Amino acid sequence: MWTRTAICLFFLLWKTLPTVQAQVVELRGTVTTTSRQPVEFATVLLLRAQDSTSVQTTVADANGAFFLPGVAPGAYRVRAMFIGLVPKTLLLEVRAGEAPAPIELQLLAAPQQLGEVQVTANRPRITQLPDRLVMDVASGPLAAGYTALEVLEKAPGIYIDPRSESISLNGKGAIIIVDGKRTYMSGTDLAVFLKGLASQELQKVELITSPGAKYDAEGSGGIVNIITKKNLLNGTKGSLTLGAGGTTNSRQTVGISLNHKHGAVALYSGYTLSGRQTSVSDVSQTDYLAGGEGRIVATHLTTAGSPTEQLSHNLKAGLDWQLTPKTALNLYLRGLRTDRSSTTDASTRLLRAAAPDSTLASFTTADYYSTQYAGNLGLRQQLDSISTLTADLDYSNYQSAGDNRISNTFLTSQGNVPSLGVQLRNHLPTTINILAGQMDYERRLPSGTMALGAKHSYVNSANDARYELLRESTWQNDATRTNFFTYQENITAAYATYAGKLRHLEYRLGLRAEHTASTGYLLTTDKENVRDYTSLFPSVLLSQAVGKNNYLSLAYARRIQRPGYQSLNPFIYFQDVYTYSQGNPFLRPEYTHALDLTYTLKSAFVFVGGYSQTADVISWVTQRESPGSLVTQTRAQNLDRQQRWTLSVTAPFTPWKWWTINNSLNTSYTTYFLRSVPNAPRTVQGVAGVYSISNDFAHKSGWHLSLSGYFQSAMPSGASRVQGQYSANVGVQKKFMQDRLALRAVYNDVLRTARAVSILELDNLRSRDTYRWDSNFFLVTLSYQLGNQKVKAANKNRNVTQDEEGRIR
């Protein structure tokens, strides 16, 4: 019955659309400067000529092209605007069924108006806005051949921990969103997702260091927004991508994207299949010291190698429907499936009095899978010419499971086998469901713009860890390790912002309130941890033009970093019988006060100075299990606080037309206060710096060569210190067949110098760990564009669960 009704309604709607559309027309055009350079992402308004009532709003694409569907007959004004340029308005008469000629709107420069500052027109292009830095990916050497994670790795201010693959911005925790949508995944699983997202699918990356109150307060360092290509025009278009390469290991990528638009209805989809074979090595020395004496009583020397095979399926689909000139509906669906298998062969030698005592040979097999399904339903309603209402509903389901088997054999110094040792296996399933809804109201006032909004999110997480020991050829439950942990969280938020201009001073004031109610329950011990708290998060942004082509902005914000769902989980994860990690259900959220001052000189050189102070810093700390134990545990806990001073500089140069250089330097002085950590020094402090450079050479034949690299100095990291490292990369690209076919080749870490060395020094423990990953690889990618490439950017869907997704870690 319902099926028949749905089919009848579908055909009735489909037959009605052509009749309605016959009375309306489609307006097309471009927004350029007076020198006919395209103005990327300019705002285009369609207004009624009689009273300037707003009819439609759109955004031009990367080529300055725009598209306005379903325009009824009448007199209109078409207006284009972009920060830093003088708006342009044209009068237009629309007749029934008669599409006007393409419109060209040319914008003049406004040198004294504060706005978007173009740092450089080189590839990759870096753009500084008052509250964010934007890196253009699509037009640069990173446009193909890399994964999204590797693109972020080369973004200014981004640091990716090689071992955990967690992402930080300017040394602080960051929230990762894709097209305004959170990924609902943990550090490791988020990395898997970003590795499956090819760089040819990316348009740009926004590093939002000063988010307004409209954004969730989560993320002490800010928000990283990855914007993908979603280009739509009447008809069908798409792209095919094929990539392969490797060095000692191999990697493969196959991708397809298809977009179709008919009238007011637009569909888009994409699928990427990524396969990777990688290997990592880990070499560590752990000295166990007599408390307070500094005398070494025992040493563990560990070497481990882990070859891994991984296969990822990444699927997306969406619908944009302009129901009426004032009403738009969008639907976005995303799915991810990852399968990974690995083997770890490790050897740990125990030395007493500098002489070999025994050796633990450990062999671990691991099988892991994760699936995630997410959807977003959004509605945008223009209430009148000055006010808009937006509503969004999001749901995400995340499931993962790992099966591990650890076999241990103990050898004496003479080589004989005294015992088989511990034989352990486990099954670690995790399920997380997230539901969130948000509503926003925006109204333009004579003196500025006001925005109000509310959001509620609900999270339900279950973790059932089952451990078994092999005893007398029978697997038996290990009650000391088996655990069941559930976590529920409700966050209710409301915000208000006001943005305006006072002479040459632009400002944005905001206040956000968030109430959090959470319950963590450990079934095994029947322990419950209930939290209920309300926090206020003010934010201020001031921007001022200083002379000609010089700009100054000041930003302040209070933000929160809640513990990741997995870090609240008290389960034990074993590396071997001597080493394990464990979550902490009693973690407190960390709060950050951040102040940043940005000065832009000659619209090119950008200097950013900042100060931040964070209380209850969340960190993973390695310690001895007990004073006399030779077992180390790494546990999530709250440090007292962190204090950080930062300075970053962006300096572009163009020695010749065929050679462009972009320099980026990020420095900081950080102090960690560790009074709450037993056996640790009261403070760990030091200077850190990351310098990156990209050189792009363009030949008149169409070939482009890219040479890039970075240097990272030593830096403090919680209770540990990280040593410096550097890396260099080479890339080449060329387009054929009227730019439809693109050939790109990259060689990453050509000197094989990337590695992570961390050093920990406590009163009773000292360790040095060297970790190497699969950073050295060669990859060739072919991309072919289908259909009409002169397109209009699709509406970006929002995701209101963006604050919750990134905490699955």
PDB file of N, CA and C in Angstrom, residues 212-257:
ATOM      1  N   GLY A 212      33.521  31.469  16.047  1.00  0.00           N
ATOM      2  CA  GLY A 212      32.531  32.267  16.751  1.00  0.00           C
ATOM      3  C   GLY A 212      31.620  31.397  17.606  1.00  0.00           C
ATOM      4  N   ALA A 213      30.696  32.044  18.331  1.00  0.00           N
ATOM      5  CA  ALA A 213      29.797  31.322  19.232  1.00  0.00           C
ATOM      6  C   ALA A 213      28.848  30.401  18.488  1.00  0.00           C
ATOM      7  N   LYS A 214      28.674  30.595  17.193  1.00  0.00           N
ATOM      8  CA  LYS A 214      27.798  29.723  16.414  1.00  0.00           C
ATOM      9  C   LYS A 214      28.357  28.313  16.343  1.00  0.00           C
ATOM     10  N   TYR A 215      29.679  28.192  16.404  1.00  0.00           N
ATOM     11  CA  TYR A 215      30.316  26.875  16.379  1.00  0.00           C
ATOM     12  C   TYR A 215      30.272  26.250  17.774  1.00  0.00           C
ATOM     13  N   ASP A 216      30.321  24.901  17.803  1.00  0.00           N
ATOM     14  CA  ASP A 216      30.458  24.213  19.083  1.00  0.00           C
ATOM     15  C   ASP A 216      31.724  24.676  19.789  1.00  0.00           C
ATOM     16  N   ALA A 217      31.670  24.710  21.102  1.00  0.00           N
ATOM     17  CA  ALA A 217      32.818  25.181  21.883  1.00  0.00           C
ATOM     18  C   ALA A 217      33.913  24.134  21.973  1.00  0.00           C
ATOM     19  N   GLU A 218      33.673  22.931  21.470  1.00  0.00           N
ATOM     20  CA  GLU A 218      34.657  21.858  21.522  1.00  0.00           C
ATOM     21  C   GLU A 218      35.877  22.197  20.668  1.00  0.00           C
ATOM     22  N   GLY A 219      37.050  21.795  21.142  1.00  0.00           N
ATOM     23  CA  GLY A 219      38.286  21.995  20.379  1.00  0.00           C
ATOM     24  C   GLY A 219      39.072  23.173  20.902  1.00  0.00           C
ATOM     25  N   SER A 220      40.029  22.909  21.787  1.00  0.00           N
ATOM     26  CA  SER A 220      40.786  24.008  22.397  1.00  0.00           C
ATOM     27  C   SER A 220      41.630  24.753  21.376  1.00  0.00           C
ATOM     28  N   GLY A 221      42.069  24.066  20.305  1.00  0.00           N
ATOM     29  CA  GLY A 221      42.886  24.722  19.293  1.00  0.00           C
ATOM     30  C   GLY A 221      42.088  25.326  18.153  1.00  0.00           C
ATOM     31  N   GLY A 222      40.818  24.944  18.030  1.00  0.00           N
ATOM     32  CA  GLY A 222      39.988  25.461  16.956  1.00  0.00           C
ATOM     33  C   GLY A 222      39.411  24.339  16.113  1.00  0.00           C
ATOM     34  N   ILE A 223      39.063  24.665  14.882  1.00  0.00           N
ATOM     35  CA  ILE A 223      38.364  23.749  13.980  1.00  0.00           C
ATOM     36  C   ILE A 223      39.106  23.671  12.656  1.00  0.00           C
ATOM     37  N   VAL A 224      39.259  22.462  12.137  1.00  0.00           N
ATOM     38  CA  VAL A 224      39.816  22.230  10.808  1.00  0.00           C
ATOM     39  C   VAL A 224      38.681  21.761   9.915  1.00  0.00           C
ATOM     40  N   ASN A 225      38.334  22.562   8.928  1.00  0.00           N
ATOM     41  CA  ASN A 225      37.226  22.256   8.025  1.00  0.00           C
ATOM     42  C   ASN A 225      37.777  21.865   6.658  1.00  0.00           C
ATOM     43  N   ILE A 226      37.569  20.605   6.268  1.00  0.00           N
ATOM     44  CA  ILE A 226      37.998  20.109   4.964  1.00  0.00           C
ATOM     45  C   ILE A 226      36.817  20.247   4.007  1.00  0.00           C
ATOM     46  N   ILE A 227      36.990  21.058   2.971  1.00  0.00           N
ATOM     47  CA  ILE A 227      35.909  21.323   2.024  1.00  0.00           C
ATOM     48  C   ILE A 227      36.178  20.549   0.742  1.00  0.00           C
ATOM     49  N   THR A 228      35.242  19.671   0.381  1.00  0.00           N
ATOM     50  CA  THR A 228      35.403  18.844  -0.803  1.00  0.00           C
ATOM     51  C   THR A 228      34.752  19.503  -2.013  1.00  0.00           C
ATOM     52  N   LYS A 229      35.041  18.959  -3.173  1.00  0.00           N
ATOM     53  CA  LYS A 229      34.471  19.469  -4.413  1.00  0.00           C
ATOM     54  C   LYS A 229      33.063  18.906  -4.578  1.00  0.00           C
ATOM     55  N   LYS A 230      32.099  19.812  -4.708  1.00  0.00           N
ATOM     56  CA  LYS A 230      30.724  19.407  -4.981  1.00  0.00           C
ATOM     57  C   LYS A 230      30.188  20.358  -6.047  1.00  0.00           C
ATOM     58  N   ASN A 231      30.586  20.136  -7.267  1.00  0.00           N
ATOM     59  CA  ASN A 231      30.253  21.054  -8.347  1.00  0.00           C
ATOM     60  C   ASN A 231      29.085  20.527  -9.153  1.00  0.00           C
ATOM     61  N   LEU A 232      28.064  21.361  -9.351  1.00  0.00           N
ATOM     62  CA  LEU A 232      26.851  20.925 -10.027  1.00  0.00           C
ATOM     63  C   LEU A 232      26.407  21.940 -11.074  1.00  0.00           C
ATOM     64  N   LEU A 233      25.930  21.447 -12.202  1.00  0.00           N
ATOM     65  CA  LEU A 233      25.349  22.259 -13.256  1.00  0.00           C
ATOM     66  C   LEU A 233      24.345  21.374 -13.967  1.00  0.00           C
ATOM     67  N   ASN A 234      23.408  21.957 -14.678  1.00  0.00           N
ATOM     68  CA  ASN A 234      22.441  21.145 -15.409  1.00  0.00           C
ATOM     69  C   ASN A 234      23.157  20.129 -16.279  1.00  0.00           C
ATOM     70  N   GLY A 235      22.734  18.886 -16.197  1.00  0.00           N
ATOM     71  CA  GLY A 235      23.382  17.810 -16.918  1.00  0.00           C
ATOM     72  C   GLY A 235      24.158  16.915 -15.967  1.00  0.00           C
ATOM     73  N   THR A 236      25.036  16.139 -16.547  1.00  0.00           N
ATOM     74  CA  THR A 236      25.796  15.157 -15.768  1.00  0.00           C
ATOM     75  C   THR A 236      27.284  15.391 -15.946  1.00  0.00           C
ATOM     76  N   LYS A 237      28.023  15.320 -14.869  1.00  0.00           N
ATOM     77  CA  LYS A 237      29.471  15.436 -14.910  1.00  0.00           C
ATOM     78  C   LYS A 237      30.055  14.503 -13.864  1.00  0.00           C
ATOM     79  N   GLY A 238      31.365  14.339 -13.894  1.00  0.00           N
ATOM     80  CA  GLY A 238      32.004  13.467 -12.924  1.00  0.00           C
ATOM     81  C   GLY A 238      33.489  13.382 -13.159  1.00  0.00           C
ATOM     82  N   SER A 239      34.121  12.469 -12.440  1.00  0.00           N
ATOM     83  CA  SER A 239      35.555  12.278 -12.577  1.00  0.00           C
ATOM     84  C   SER A 239      35.912  10.840 -12.233  1.00  0.00           C
ATOM     85  N   LEU A 240      36.982  10.363 -12.869  1.00  0.00           N
ATOM     86  CA  LEU A 240      37.535   9.035 -12.603  1.00  0.00           C
ATOM     87  C   LEU A 240      38.980   9.206 -12.157  1.00  0.00           C
ATOM     88  N   THR A 241      39.384   8.463 -11.139  1.00  0.00           N
ATOM     89  CA  THR A 241      40.741   8.579 -10.615  1.00  0.00           C
ATOM     90  C   THR A 241      41.331   7.185 -10.399  1.00  0.00           C
ATOM     91  N   LEU A 242      42.581   7.044 -10.802  1.00  0.00           N
ATOM     92  CA  LEU A 242      43.288   5.781 -10.621  1.00  0.00           C
ATOM     93  C   LEU A 242      44.705   6.094 -10.174  1.00  0.00           C
ATOM     94  N   GLY A 243      45.115   5.488  -9.053  1.00  0.00           N
ATOM     95  CA  GLY A 243      46.448   5.745  -8.535  1.00  0.00           C
ATOM     96  C   GLY A 243      47.097   4.487  -8.005  1.00  0.00           C
ATOM     97  N   ALA A 244      48.412   4.406  -8.136  1.00  0.00           N
ATOM     98  CA  ALA A 244      49.156   3.252  -7.632  1.00  0.00           C
ATOM     99  C   ALA A 244      50.593   3.657  -7.383  1.00  0.00           C
ATOM    100  N   GLY A 245      51.229   2.953  -6.458  1.00  0.00           N
ATOM    101  CA  GLY A 245      52.632   3.252  -6.178  1.00  0.00           C
ATOM    102  C   GLY A 245      53.099   2.537  -4.938  1.00  0.00           C
ATOM    103  N   GLY A 246      54.188   3.045  -4.362  1.00  0.00           N
ATOM    104  CA  GLY A 246      54.767   2.443  -3.179  1.00  0.00           C
ATOM    105  C   GLY A 246      56.275   2.436  -3.267  1.00  0.00           C
ATOM    106  N   THR A 247      56.902   1.883  -2.260  1.00  0.00           N
ATOM    107  CA  THR A 247      58.349   1.621  -2.265  1.00  0.00           C
ATOM    108  C   THR A 247      58.525   0.186  -1.782  1.00  0.00           C
ATOM    109  N   THR A 248      58.841   0.008  -0.499  1.00  0.00           N
ATOM    110  CA  THR A 248      58.877  -1.358   0.031  1.00  0.00           C
ATOM    111  C   THR A 248      57.478  -1.935   0.175  1.00  0.00           C
ATOM    112  N   ASN A 249      56.479  -1.054   0.280  1.00  0.00           N
ATOM    113  CA  ASN A 249      55.087  -1.472   0.337  1.00  0.00           C
ATOM    114  C   ASN A 249      54.331  -0.809  -0.808  1.00  0.00           C
ATOM    115  N   SER A 250      53.082  -1.174  -0.975  1.00  0.00           N
ATOM    116  CA  SER A 250      52.305  -0.648  -2.090  1.00  0.00           C
ATOM    117  C   SER A 250      51.039   0.036  -1.584  1.00  0.00           C
ATOM    118  N   ARG A 251      50.485   0.874  -2.428  1.00  0.00           N
ATOM    119  CA  ARG A 251      49.210   1.533  -2.155  1.00  0.00           C
ATOM    120  C   ARG A 251      48.472   1.716  -3.466  1.00  0.00           C
ATOM    121  N   GLN A 252      47.142   1.642  -3.400  1.00  0.00           N
ATOM    122  CA  GLN A 252      46.315   1.752  -4.595  1.00  0.00           C
ATOM    123  C   GLN A 252      45.061   2.566  -4.257  1.00  0.00           C
ATOM    124  N   THR A 253      44.592   3.328  -5.230  1.00  0.00           N
ATOM    125  CA  THR A 253      43.383   4.127  -5.061  1.00  0.00           C
ATOM    126  C   THR A 253      42.582   4.110  -6.353  1.00  0.00           C
ATOM    127  N   VAL A 254      41.287   3.851  -6.247  1.00  0.00           N
ATOM    128  CA  VAL A 254      40.359   3.934  -7.364  1.00  0.00           C
ATOM    129  C   VAL A 254      39.169   4.752  -6.894  1.00  0.00           C
ATOM    130  N   GLY A 255      38.777   5.763  -7.663  1.00  0.00           N
ATOM    131  CA  GLY A 255      37.669   6.605  -7.240  1.00  0.00           C
ATOM    132  C   GLY A 255      36.827   7.070  -8.399  1.00  0.00           C
ATOM    133  N   ILE A 256      35.550   7.304  -8.122  1.00  0.00           N
ATOM    134  CA  ILE A 256      34.629   7.833  -9.116  1.00  0.00           C
ATOM    135  C   ILE A 256      33.667   8.781  -8.422  1.00  0.00           C
ATOM    136  N   SER A 257      33.358   9.897  -9.078  1.00  0.00           N
ATOM    137  CA  SER A 257      32.343  10.826  -8.572  1.00  0.00           C
ATOM    138  C   SER A 257      31.423  11.200  -9.720  1.00  0.00           C
TER     139      SER A 257
END
